[in-house]
C-alpha positions as a Markdown table, in Angstrom:
| # | Residue | x | y | z |
|---|---|---|---|---|
| 1 | Glu | -3.0 | 17.8 | 13.8 |
| 2 | Thr | 0.0 | 18.4 | 11.6 |
| 3 | Ala | -2.3 | 19.8 | 8.9 |
| 4 | Arg | -4.0 | 22.0 | 11.5 |
| 5 | Ala | -0.6 | 23.3 | 12.6 |
| 6 | Asn | 0.3 | 24.1 | 9.0 |
| 7 | Leu | -2.9 | 26.1 | 8.5 |
| 8 | Leu | -2.3 | 28.0 | 11.7 |
| 9 | Ala | 1.3 | 28.8 | 10.6 |
| 10 | Glu | -0.3 | 30.3 | 7.4 |
| 11 | Gly | -2.4 | 32.6 | 9.4 |
| 12 | Ile | -5.8 | 30.8 | 9.2 |
| 13 | Pro | -7.8 | 31.6 | 12.4 |
| 14 | Ala | -8.1 | 28.6 | 14.8 |
| 15 | Gly | -11.9 | 28.9 | 14.8 |
| 16 | Arg | -12.0 | 28.2 | 11.1 |
| 17 | Ile | -10.1 | 24.9 | 11.3 |
| 18 | Val | -11.7 | 21.6 | 12.2 |
| 19 | Val | -9.6 | 18.4 | 12.2 |
| 20 | Thr | -11.9 | 15.7 | 10.7 |
| 21 | Gly | -9.7 | 13.1 | 9.2 |
| 22 | Asn | -9.8 | 12.0 | 5.6 |
| 23 | Thr | -13.1 | 10.7 | 4.1 |
| 24 | Val | -11.1 | 8.1 | 2.2 |
| 25 | Ile | -10.7 | 6.2 | 5.5 |
| 26 | Asp | -14.5 | 6.2 | 5.9 |
| 27 | Ala | -14.8 | 4.7 | 2.5 |
| 28 | Leu | -12.1 | 2.1 | 3.1 |
| 29 | Leu | -13.6 | 0.9 | 6.4 |
| 30 | Thr | -17.1 | 0.7 | 4.9 |
| 31 | Val | -15.9 | -1.5 | 2.1 |
| 32 | Ala | -13.6 | -3.5 | 4.3 |
| 33 | Ala | -16.5 | -4.3 | 6.7 |
| 34 | Glu | -18.6 | -5.8 | 3.9 |
| 35 | Pro | -18.3 | -9.6 | 3.5 |
| 36 | Trp | -16.8 | -10.4 | 0.2 |
| 37 | Ala | -14.7 | -13.2 | -1.4 |
| 38 | Pro | -13.6 | -13.5 | -5.0 |
| 39 | Pro | -15.9 | -15.6 | -7.2 |
| 40 | Ala | -14.5 | -18.8 | -8.7 |
| 41 | Asp | -13.7 | -17.2 | -12.0 |
| 42 | Asp | -11.7 | -14.3 | -10.4 |
| 43 | Pro | -7.9 | -14.7 | -10.6 |
| 44 | Leu | -7.8 | -13.7 | -6.9 |
| 45 | Ala | -9.6 | -16.9 | -6.0 |
| 46 | His | -6.7 | -18.9 | -7.2 |
| 47 | Leu | -3.9 | -17.2 | -5.3 |
| 48 | Pro | -2.0 | -19.6 | -3.0 |
| 49 | Ala | -3.5 | -19.5 | 0.5 |
| 50 | Ser | -0.6 | -21.4 | 1.9 |
| 51 | Arg | 1.8 | -18.4 | 1.5 |
| 52 | Glu | 2.0 | -14.9 | 2.8 |
| 53 | Trp | 1.0 | -12.4 | 0.1 |
| 54 | Leu | 3.1 | -9.3 | -0.5 |
| 55 | Leu | 1.0 | -6.7 | -2.3 |
| 56 | Val | 2.8 | -4.4 | -4.8 |
| 57 | Thr | 1.6 | -1.4 | -6.6 |
| 58 | Ala | 4.1 | 0.8 | -8.6 |
| 59 | His | 3.1 | 3.1 | -11.4 |
| 60 | Arg | 4.1 | 6.7 | -10.7 |
| 61 | Arg | 5.7 | 8.6 | -13.6 |
| 62 | Glu | 8.9 | 9.3 | -11.6 |
| 63 | Ser | 9.4 | 5.6 | -11.4 |
| 64 | Phe | 9.4 | 5.1 | -15.2 |
| 65 | Gly | 12.6 | 3.6 | -16.6 |
| 66 | Ala | 15.5 | 2.6 | -14.3 |
| 67 | Pro | 13.6 | 3.1 | -11.0 |
| 68 | Leu | 10.9 | 0.7 | -12.1 |
| 69 | Met | 13.5 | -1.8 | -13.2 |
| 70 | Gly | 15.1 | -1.6 | -9.8 |
| 71 | Ile | 11.8 | -2.4 | -8.2 |
| 72 | Cys | 11.4 | -5.4 | -10.5 |
| 73 | Gln | 14.9 | -6.6 | -9.8 |
| 74 | Ala | 14.1 | -6.5 | -6.1 |
| 75 | Leu | 10.8 | -8.4 | -6.6 |
| 76 | Arg | 12.6 | -11.2 | -8.5 |
| 77 | Arg | 15.2 | -11.5 | -5.7 |
| 78 | Ile | 12.5 | -11.6 | -3.0 |
| 79 | Ala | 10.5 | -14.3 | -4.9 |
| 80 | Glu | 13.7 | -16.4 | -5.4 |
| 81 | Thr | 14.8 | -16.0 | -1.7 |
| 82 | Trp | 11.5 | -16.4 | 0.0 |
| 83 | Gly | 9.8 | -18.7 | -2.5 |
| 84 | Asp | 8.7 | -21.2 | 0.1 |
| 85 | Arg | 7.0 | -18.5 | 2.2 |
| 86 | Val | 5.7 | -15.6 | 0.1 |
| 87 | His | 3.7 | -14.9 | -3.0 |
| 88 | Ile | 4.0 | -11.5 | -4.7 |
| 89 | Val | 0.8 | -10.0 | -6.1 |
| 90 | Tyr | 1.2 | -7.1 | -8.4 |
| 91 | Pro | -1.8 | -5.4 | -10.1 |
| 92 | Val | -0.1 | -3.7 | -13.0 |
| 93 | His | -1.1 | -0.3 | -14.4 |
| 94 | Arg | -2.1 | -0.3 | -18.1 |
| 95 | Asn | 0.2 | 2.6 | -19.0 |
| 96 | Pro | 2.6 | 1.1 | -21.5 |
| 97 | Ser | 5.6 | 2.6 | -19.6 |
| 98 | Val | 4.6 | 0.3 | -16.7 |
| 99 | Trp | 2.7 | -2.6 | -18.2 |
| 100 | Glu | 5.4 | -3.5 | -20.8 |
| 101 | Pro | 8.6 | -3.4 | -18.8 |
| 102 | Val | 7.0 | -5.0 | -15.7 |
| 103 | His | 5.7 | -7.9 | -17.8 |
| 104 | Ala | 9.0 | -8.2 | -19.6 |
| 105 | Ala | 10.9 | -8.4 | -16.3 |
| 106 | Leu | 8.5 | -10.5 | -14.2 |
| 107 | Ala | 6.0 | -12.5 | -16.3 |
| 108 | Gly | 6.5 | -16.2 | -15.7 |
| 109 | Gln | 8.5 | -15.7 | -12.5 |
| 110 | Pro | 7.7 | -18.3 | -9.9 |
| 111 | Asn | 5.8 | -16.8 | -6.9 |
| 112 | Ile | 4.9 | -13.6 | -8.7 |
| 113 | Ile | 1.4 | -13.0 | -10.2 |
| 114 | Leu | 0.8 | -10.0 | -12.4 |
| 115 | Leu | -2.8 | -8.9 | -12.5 |
| 116 | Pro | -4.6 | -6.4 | -14.6 |
| 117 | Pro | -5.8 | -3.3 | -12.7 |
| 118 | Val | -8.3 | -4.3 | -10.0 |
| 119 | Asp | -11.4 | -2.4 | -8.8 |
| 120 | Tyr | -11.5 | -0.9 | -5.3 |
| 121 | Arg | -13.3 | -3.8 | -3.7 |
| 122 | Arg | -10.6 | -6.2 | -4.9 |
| 123 | Leu | -7.9 | -3.8 | -3.9 |
| 124 | Val | -9.3 | -3.7 | -0.4 |
| 125 | Tyr | -9.5 | -7.5 | -0.4 |
| 126 | Leu | -5.8 | -7.7 | -1.3 |
| 127 | Met | -4.8 | -5.1 | 1.3 |
| 128 | Lys | -6.8 | -7.1 | 4.0 |
| 129 | Arg | -5.3 | -10.4 | 3.0 |
| 130 | Cys | -1.6 | -9.4 | 2.5 |
| 131 | Ala | 1.2 | -9.4 | 5.0 |
| 132 | Phe | 2.4 | -6.0 | 4.0 |
| 133 | Ile | 2.5 | -3.6 | 1.1 |
| 134 | Leu | 5.2 | -2.3 | -1.2 |
| 135 | Thr | 3.8 | 0.8 | -3.1 |
| 136 | Asp | 4.4 | 4.2 | -4.6 |
| 137 | Ser | 0.7 | 5.1 | -4.1 |
| 138 | Gly | -0.1 | 8.0 | -1.9 |
| 139 | Gly | -3.6 | 6.7 | -1.2 |
| 140 | Ile | -2.5 | 3.3 | 0.0 |
| 141 | Gln | 0.0 | 5.0 | 2.3 |
| 142 | Glu | -3.1 | 6.6 | 4.0 |
| 143 | Glu | -5.3 | 3.5 | 3.9 |
| 144 | Ala | -3.0 | 0.7 | 5.0 |
| 145 | Pro | -2.6 | 1.7 | 8.7 |
| 146 | Ser | -6.3 | 1.3 | 9.2 |
| 147 | Leu | -5.9 | -2.4 | 8.2 |
| 148 | Gly | -2.8 | -3.0 | 10.2 |
| 149 | Lys | -0.5 | -3.4 | 7.2 |
| 150 | Pro | 3.0 | -2.0 | 7.2 |
| 151 | Val | 4.0 | -0.1 | 4.1 |
| 152 | Leu | 7.4 | 0.1 | 2.3 |
| 153 | Val | 7.2 | 3.2 | 0.1 |
| 154 | Leu | 8.9 | 2.7 | -3.3 |
| 155 | Arg | 9.8 | 6.4 | -3.7 |
| 156 | Glu | 12.6 | 8.7 | -2.6 |
| 157 | Thr | 10.2 | 11.1 | -0.9 |
| 158 | Thr | 6.5 | 11.1 | 0.1 |
| 159 | Glu | 3.8 | 13.7 | 0.6 |
| 160 | Arg | 2.4 | 11.6 | 3.4 |
| 161 | Pro | 5.0 | 12.4 | 6.1 |
| 162 | Glu | 2.6 | 11.7 | 8.9 |
| 163 | Ala | 2.6 | 7.9 | 8.1 |
| 164 | Val | 6.4 | 7.9 | 8.2 |
| 165 | Ala | 6.6 | 9.9 | 11.4 |
| 166 | Cys | 4.2 | 7.6 | 13.3 |
| 167 | Gly | 6.0 | 4.5 | 12.1 |
| 168 | Ala | 3.3 | 3.0 | 9.8 |
| 169 | Ser | 5.4 | 3.3 | 6.7 |
| 170 | Leu | 9.0 | 3.5 | 5.7 |
| 171 | Val | 10.5 | 5.2 | 2.6 |
| 172 | Val | 12.8 | 2.7 | 0.9 |
| 173 | Gly | 13.2 | 4.2 | -2.6 |
| 174 | Thr | 13.8 | 2.0 | -5.6 |
| 175 | Asp | 17.3 | 0.7 | -4.9 |
| 176 | Pro | 17.0 | -3.2 | -5.0 |
| 177 | Glu | 19.4 | -3.7 | -2.1 |
| 178 | Arg | 17.4 | -1.4 | 0.2 |
| 179 | Ile | 14.0 | -2.9 | -0.8 |
| 180 | Val | 15.2 | -6.5 | -0.4 |
| 181 | Ser | 16.8 | -5.6 | 3.0 |
| 182 | Glu | 13.6 | -4.1 | 4.4 |
| 183 | Val | 11.4 | -6.9 | 3.1 |
| 184 | His | 13.8 | -9.3 | 4.8 |
| 185 | Arg | 13.5 | -7.3 | 8.1 |
| 186 | Leu | 9.7 | -7.4 | 8.1 |
| 187 | Leu | 9.7 | -11.2 | 7.3 |
| 188 | Thr | 12.2 | -12.1 | 10.0 |
| 189 | Asp | 11.8 | -9.5 | 12.8 |
| 190 | Arg | 8.3 | -10.0 | 14.3 |
| 191 | Val | 8.8 | -7.1 | 16.8 |
| 192 | Ala | 9.6 | -4.7 | 13.9 |
| 193 | Tyr | 6.6 | -6.0 | 12.0 |
| 194 | Glu | 4.2 | -5.6 | 14.9 |
| 195 | Arg | 5.6 | -2.1 | 15.6 |
| 196 | Met | 4.5 | -0.9 | 12.2 |
| 197 | Ala | 1.3 | -2.9 | 12.0 |
| 198 | Ser | -0.1 | -1.6 | 15.3 |
| 199 | Val | 0.2 | 2.1 | 14.7 |
| 200 | Gln | -3.0 | 4.2 | 14.9 |
| 201 | Asn | -3.8 | 5.7 | 11.5 |
| 202 | Pro | -3.0 | 9.4 | 11.6 |
| 203 | Tyr | -5.3 | 10.0 | 8.6 |
| 204 | Gly | -8.6 | 9.1 | 10.2 |
| 205 | Asp | -10.8 | 6.8 | 12.2 |
| 206 | Gly | -13.7 | 6.4 | 9.8 |
| 207 | Arg | -15.8 | 9.3 | 11.2 |
| 208 | Ala | -14.6 | 12.1 | 9.0 |
| 209 | Ala | -17.8 | 12.5 | 7.0 |
| 210 | Glu | -19.8 | 12.5 | 10.3 |
| 211 | Arg | -17.7 | 15.3 | 11.7 |
| 212 | Ile | -17.9 | 17.3 | 8.4 |
| 213 | Ala | -21.7 | 17.0 | 8.4 |
| 214 | Asp | -21.9 | 18.1 | 12.0 |
| 215 | Val | -19.9 | 21.2 | 11.2 |
| 216 | Leu | -21.9 | 22.1 | 8.1 |
| 217 | Ala | -25.1 | 21.6 | 10.1 |
| 218 | Met | -24.1 | 24.1 | 12.6 |
| 219 | Ala | -22.8 | 26.7 | 10.0 |
């Protein structure tokens, strides 16, 4: 509805606007509903089931350098502080500006596993299995609420304000103190966690393609 209001403010006639939701949510729910488990030779099959997983994705260009190092510093502190409870899973982008500093900072750290990039089915598996997500990905900010996963946004701003406004995500930036503090809050405050996890996804309900097809059929 926010997108509709923006179009109306730009002078687009109301009769030309149909709020459908994003087809990415259709794709997400389709894949998430399919039974799948990692095969025995997949690294995902060997992640510790006894701990809560925290999924991390961070690769945006504005994070290169000091911001990414701040994220890595926070991840080390989280792993050290919550080592008996959590396991951090970080599929690392192949861009040398991400791959090299992340591996230099985190490779070999207890309770942190650095994976090569994963395909979409494996990413959805990780999103379903994790406790919550730390990410700078715009797409994951849209998808995670449909799986009931709180999101801590590792950026100073986001172009997905609807997720923040409804409480599904929280912008925490790249400062290690802020990241560690908000992770601590989600791990210790069950009410705060459930408040974020139970939000209805503002980006769609899985029926966007159906609505678009209906509109086109009537055109």
